Structures are given as structure tokens and as C-alpha cells.
Tab-separated table of C-alpha atoms in Angstrom:
chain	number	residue	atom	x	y	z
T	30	UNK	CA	9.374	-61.750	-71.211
T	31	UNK	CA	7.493	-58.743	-70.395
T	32	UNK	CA	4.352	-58.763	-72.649
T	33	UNK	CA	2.206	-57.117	-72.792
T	34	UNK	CA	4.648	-54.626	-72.653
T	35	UNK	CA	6.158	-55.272	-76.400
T	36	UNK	CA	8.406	-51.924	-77.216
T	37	UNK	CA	11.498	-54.614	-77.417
T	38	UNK	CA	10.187	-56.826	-79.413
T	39	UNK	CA	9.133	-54.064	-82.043
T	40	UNK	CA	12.824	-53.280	-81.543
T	41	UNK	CA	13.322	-56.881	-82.525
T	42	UNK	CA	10.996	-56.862	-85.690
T	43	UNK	CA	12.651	-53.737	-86.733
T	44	UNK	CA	16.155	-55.134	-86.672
T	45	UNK	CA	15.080	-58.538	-88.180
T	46	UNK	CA	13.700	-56.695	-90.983
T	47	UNK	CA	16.226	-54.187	-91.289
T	48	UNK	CA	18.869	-57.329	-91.605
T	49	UNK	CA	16.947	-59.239	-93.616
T	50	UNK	CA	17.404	-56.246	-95.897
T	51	UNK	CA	20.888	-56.079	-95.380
T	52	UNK	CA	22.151	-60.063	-96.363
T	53	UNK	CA	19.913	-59.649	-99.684
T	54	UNK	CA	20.912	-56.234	-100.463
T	55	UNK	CA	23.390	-55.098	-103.326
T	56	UNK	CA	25.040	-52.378	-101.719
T	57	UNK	CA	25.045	-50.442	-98.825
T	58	UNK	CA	23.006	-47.752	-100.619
T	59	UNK	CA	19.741	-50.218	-100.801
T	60	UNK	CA	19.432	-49.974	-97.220
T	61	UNK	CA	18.161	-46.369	-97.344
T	62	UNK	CA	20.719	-44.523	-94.134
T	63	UNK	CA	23.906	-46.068	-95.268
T	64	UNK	CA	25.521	-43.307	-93.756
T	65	UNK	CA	23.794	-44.020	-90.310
T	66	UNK	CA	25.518	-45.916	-86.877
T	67	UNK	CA	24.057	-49.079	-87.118
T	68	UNK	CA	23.264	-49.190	-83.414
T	69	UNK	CA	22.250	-45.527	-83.314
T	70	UNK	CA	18.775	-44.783	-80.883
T	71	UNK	CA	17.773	-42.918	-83.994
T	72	UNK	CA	18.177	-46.037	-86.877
T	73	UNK	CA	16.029	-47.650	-84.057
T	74	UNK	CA	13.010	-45.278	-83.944
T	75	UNK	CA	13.424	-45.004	-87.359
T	76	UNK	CA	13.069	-48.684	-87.733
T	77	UNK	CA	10.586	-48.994	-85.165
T	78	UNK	CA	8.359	-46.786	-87.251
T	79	UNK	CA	9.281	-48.293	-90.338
T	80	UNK	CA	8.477	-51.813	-89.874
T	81	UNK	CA	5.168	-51.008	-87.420
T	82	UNK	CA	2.978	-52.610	-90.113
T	83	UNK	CA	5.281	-55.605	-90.123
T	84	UNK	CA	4.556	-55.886	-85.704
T	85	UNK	CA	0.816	-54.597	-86.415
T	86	UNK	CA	-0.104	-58.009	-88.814
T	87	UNK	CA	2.469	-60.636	-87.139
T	88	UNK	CA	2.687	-59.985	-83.552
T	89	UNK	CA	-0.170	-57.473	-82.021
T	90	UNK	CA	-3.058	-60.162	-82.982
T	91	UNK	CA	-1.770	-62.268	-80.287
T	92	UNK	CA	-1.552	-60.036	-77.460
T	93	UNK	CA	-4.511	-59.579	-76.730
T	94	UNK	CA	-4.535	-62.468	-73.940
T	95	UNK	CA	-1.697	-61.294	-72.478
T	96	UNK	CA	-3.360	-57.881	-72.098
T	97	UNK	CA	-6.165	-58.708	-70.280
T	98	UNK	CA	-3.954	-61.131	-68.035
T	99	UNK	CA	-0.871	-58.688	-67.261
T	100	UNK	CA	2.741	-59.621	-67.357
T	101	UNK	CA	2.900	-63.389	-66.045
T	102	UNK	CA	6.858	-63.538	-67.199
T	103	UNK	CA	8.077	-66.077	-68.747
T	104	UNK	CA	4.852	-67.719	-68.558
T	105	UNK	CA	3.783	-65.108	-71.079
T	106	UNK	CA	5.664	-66.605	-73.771
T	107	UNK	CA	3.037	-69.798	-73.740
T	108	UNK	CA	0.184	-67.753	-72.944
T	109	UNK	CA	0.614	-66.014	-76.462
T	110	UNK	CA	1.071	-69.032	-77.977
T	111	UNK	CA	-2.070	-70.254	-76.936
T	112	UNK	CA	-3.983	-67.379	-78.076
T	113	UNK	CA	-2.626	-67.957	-81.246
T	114	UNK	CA	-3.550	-71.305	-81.466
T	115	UNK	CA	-6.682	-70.896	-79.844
T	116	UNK	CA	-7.419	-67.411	-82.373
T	117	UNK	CA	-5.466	-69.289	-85.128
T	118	UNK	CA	-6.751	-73.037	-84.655
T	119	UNK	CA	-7.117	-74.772	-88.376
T	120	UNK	CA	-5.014	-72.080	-90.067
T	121	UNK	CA	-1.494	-72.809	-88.999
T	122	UNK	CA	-1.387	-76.034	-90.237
T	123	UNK	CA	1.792	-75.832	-91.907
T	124	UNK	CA	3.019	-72.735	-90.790
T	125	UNK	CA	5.942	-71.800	-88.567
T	126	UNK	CA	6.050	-69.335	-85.422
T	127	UNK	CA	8.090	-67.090	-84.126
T	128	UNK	CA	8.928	-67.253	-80.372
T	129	UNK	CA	11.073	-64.663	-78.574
T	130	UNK	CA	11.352	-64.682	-74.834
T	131	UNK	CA	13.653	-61.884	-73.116
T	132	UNK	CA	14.298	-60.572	-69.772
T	133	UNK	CA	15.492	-57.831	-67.821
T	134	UNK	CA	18.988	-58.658	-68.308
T	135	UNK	CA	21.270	-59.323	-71.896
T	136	UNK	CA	19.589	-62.778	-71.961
T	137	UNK	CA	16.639	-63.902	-74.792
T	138	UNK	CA	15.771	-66.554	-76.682
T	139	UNK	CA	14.546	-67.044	-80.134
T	140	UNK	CA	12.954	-70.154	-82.259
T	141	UNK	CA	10.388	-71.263	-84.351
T	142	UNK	CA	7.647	-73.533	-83.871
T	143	UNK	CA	6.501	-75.521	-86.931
T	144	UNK	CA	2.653	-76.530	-86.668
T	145	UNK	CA	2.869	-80.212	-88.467
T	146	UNK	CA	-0.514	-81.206	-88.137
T	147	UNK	CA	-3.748	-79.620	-87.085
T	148	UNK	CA	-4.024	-77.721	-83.413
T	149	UNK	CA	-8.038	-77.226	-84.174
T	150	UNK	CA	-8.617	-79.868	-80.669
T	151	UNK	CA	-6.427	-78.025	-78.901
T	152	UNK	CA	-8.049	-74.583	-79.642
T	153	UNK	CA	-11.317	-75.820	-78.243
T	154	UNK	CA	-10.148	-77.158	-75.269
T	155	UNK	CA	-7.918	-73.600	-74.554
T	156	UNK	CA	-11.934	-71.702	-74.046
T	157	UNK	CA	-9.651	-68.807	-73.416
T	158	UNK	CA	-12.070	-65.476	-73.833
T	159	UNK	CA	-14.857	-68.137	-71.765
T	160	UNK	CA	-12.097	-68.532	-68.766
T	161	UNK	CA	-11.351	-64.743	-69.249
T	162	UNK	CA	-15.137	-63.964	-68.674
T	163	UNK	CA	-15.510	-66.190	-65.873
T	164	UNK	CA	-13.516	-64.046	-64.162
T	165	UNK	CA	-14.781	-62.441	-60.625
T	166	UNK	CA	-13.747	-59.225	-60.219
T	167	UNK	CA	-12.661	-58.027	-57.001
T	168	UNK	CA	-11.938	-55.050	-54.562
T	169	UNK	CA	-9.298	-53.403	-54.148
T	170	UNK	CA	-8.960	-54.568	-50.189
T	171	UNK	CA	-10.113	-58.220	-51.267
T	172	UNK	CA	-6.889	-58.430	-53.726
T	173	UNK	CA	-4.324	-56.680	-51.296
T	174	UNK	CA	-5.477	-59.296	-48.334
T	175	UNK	CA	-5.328	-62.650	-50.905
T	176	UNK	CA	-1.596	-60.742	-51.702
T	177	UNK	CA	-0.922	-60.346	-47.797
T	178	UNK	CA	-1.930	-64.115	-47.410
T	179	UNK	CA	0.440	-64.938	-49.431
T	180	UNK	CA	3.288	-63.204	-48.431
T	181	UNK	CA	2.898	-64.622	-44.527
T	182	UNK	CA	2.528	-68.504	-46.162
T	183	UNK	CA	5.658	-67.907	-48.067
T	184	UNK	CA	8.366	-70.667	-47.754
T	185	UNK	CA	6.290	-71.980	-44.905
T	186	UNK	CA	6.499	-75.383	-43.665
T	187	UNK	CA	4.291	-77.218	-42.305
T	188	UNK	CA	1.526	-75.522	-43.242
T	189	UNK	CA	-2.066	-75.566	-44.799
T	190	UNK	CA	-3.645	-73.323	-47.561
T	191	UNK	CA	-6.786	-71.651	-45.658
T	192	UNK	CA	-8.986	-70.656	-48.665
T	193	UNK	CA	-11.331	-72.416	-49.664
T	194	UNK	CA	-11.513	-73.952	-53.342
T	195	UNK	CA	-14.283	-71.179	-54.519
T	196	UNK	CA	-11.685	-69.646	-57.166
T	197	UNK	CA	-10.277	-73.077	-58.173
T	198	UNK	CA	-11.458	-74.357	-61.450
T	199	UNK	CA	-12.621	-77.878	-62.104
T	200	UNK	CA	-9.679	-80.065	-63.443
T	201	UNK	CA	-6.762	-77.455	-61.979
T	202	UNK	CA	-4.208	-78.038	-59.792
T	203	UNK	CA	-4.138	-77.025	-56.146
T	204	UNK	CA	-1.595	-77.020	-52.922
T	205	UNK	CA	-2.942	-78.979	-50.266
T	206	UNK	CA	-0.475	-79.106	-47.890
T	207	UNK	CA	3.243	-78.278	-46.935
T	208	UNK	CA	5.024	-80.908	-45.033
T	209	UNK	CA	7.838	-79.279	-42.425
T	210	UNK	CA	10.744	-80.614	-44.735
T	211	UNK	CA	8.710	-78.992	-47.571
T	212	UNK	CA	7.700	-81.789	-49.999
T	213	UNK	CA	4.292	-79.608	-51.241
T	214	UNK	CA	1.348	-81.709	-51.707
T	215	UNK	CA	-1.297	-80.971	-54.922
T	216	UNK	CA	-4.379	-82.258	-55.911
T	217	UNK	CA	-6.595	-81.830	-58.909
T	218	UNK	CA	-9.720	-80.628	-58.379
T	219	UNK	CA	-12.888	-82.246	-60.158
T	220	UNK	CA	-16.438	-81.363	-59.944
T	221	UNK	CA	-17.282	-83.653	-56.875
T	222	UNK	CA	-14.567	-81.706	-54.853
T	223	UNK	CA	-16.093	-80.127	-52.158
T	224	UNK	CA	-15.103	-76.390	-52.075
């Protein structure tokens, strides 16, 4: 998945619309451009455009995690979900979601989520726009070294992380230690941990 960057997945809400329309429609002529290559670039802008309103209300409220965290992948996938639930909390008791994952390649799933009972617990306990403000922000120079760290510590055995637990939050998970046949060692850090 590669949100925030969503301009195929309004392709996908265009063409879910645009066959929605097509299984309940009478006749060709209902579907406005029966005239038109159904894979054409320009039925696709024109859809694009067309169903904008449809992306706008369904999918664009839940970006907006995803766009202050970058592209984490496939990880991005659950990240939106929890800003919906988290945004969402009470309301989607009994409502389904949409999830769509895609790649680079011809692969991407689809399926829906149906919220059975209430999420409102969980939505607390996400605190994402509190995490996202507890943020440090950081040089340039201080984010190319951490990024240098960790391209020398890659597949490395035997071998120690050699920050310290500053950026770690209380209750995550971090790598303590690489063995040299490379069972990885974690703990989870707590409030007592020294840092």
C-alpha cells in the first residue's frame, strides 16, 4: 500500500462505482459513455472526477494519520484503520469497512471488516494525535546518522543496539540484542526501565 499516496485507490472508487452502476443498470445507455473503451485512461479520469465526492466522504477522513506518518507500506493499511477507529470510535458499531491493500506490482487485496460490537476502548487506548505530538523533531544530520546506524547494524550478528532508550515509549517493544546465529532478543520497555 502506498498511502498516503491514494491516486489508485480513487482509481479503485471510481471503478467500484462505475460497476456498481453497470450490474444494476438497464442498458448500456444508463451508464452515460456507452460508446467509450472500458479500460480507456480517459473513462478513468473521467471517473476519477466523477466519483471524487464518493473518495472525499469515505476514504480522505482517514488519511490523515497516514499523512503525517509517511508511507509505512503495508503497515499503512492498519494504521488507517486505526485512525478510523480511533476518529470513528462509538459510531461504527454495526458498520462494515472497506480495506484495500496494493503494491507496486499486479497484486492487491480487498475485504471488509464488520465492527460487531463497540471499538470506543480501543479508540482511547490508540491516543493517536497525543503520540503524533509527542513527537521530537529532528535535524536533518541527526536523521541521516540514526539512518546510517542502521544501515552498518543491518543483518548483523552478534551485535548490540547502541542508542539509548530516550525515543522508546513506555510499554513498546525494543531489540536488545543479536545473538551470532541471529535469534534477536526484545524487551518491553516500562516506566522503571532505565533509558
Amino acid at each position: 500500500t502506498h498511502s498516503p499516496y491514494d491516486r489508485l485507490v480513487r482509481k479503485v472508487v471510481g471503478r467500484m462505482v462505475f460497476w456498481d452502476q453497470s450490474t444494476n443498470a438497464q442498458s448500456a445507455a444508463q451508464l452515460g459513455r456507452p460508446d467509450q473503451k472500458i479500460f480507456s485512461k480517459e473513462l478513468e479520469s473521467e471517473l476519477m472526477a466523477s466519483t471524487s465526492s464518493v473518495y472525499d466522504a469515505k476514504c480522505s477522513p482517514w488519511t490523515w494519520f497516514a499523512k503525517e506518518t509517511g508511507n509505512s507500506y503495508t503497515a499503512s493499511l492498519f494504521s488507517n484503520l486505526a485512525a478510523v477507529i480511533f476518529t470513528q470510535g462509538e459510531q461504527l458499531t454495526g458498520k462494515r469497512i472497506l480495506m484495500y491493500s496494493f503494491g507496486s506490482g499486479y497484486a492487491s487485496s480487498m475485504y471488509s471488516l464488520r465492527v460487531v460490537r463497540s471499538v470506543a476502548g480501543w479508540s482511547s487506548l490508540l491516543q493517536l494525535r497525543s503520540r503524533l505530538e509527542a513527537r521530537d523533531m529532528v535535524s536533518p544530520d541527526v536523521f541521516t546518522n540514526a539512518l546510517a546506524r542502521r544501515d552498518e547494524s543491518y543483518r548483523q550478528a552478534a551485535w548490540c543496539p547502541y542508542d539509548g532508550l530516550e525515543q522508546v515509549w513506555p510499554g513498546a517493544y525494543y531489540l536488545v540484542r543479536v545473538e551470532e546465529d541471529g535469534v534477536r532478543h526484545y524487551a518491553r520497555r516500562t516506566a522503571a526501565t532505565p533509558v
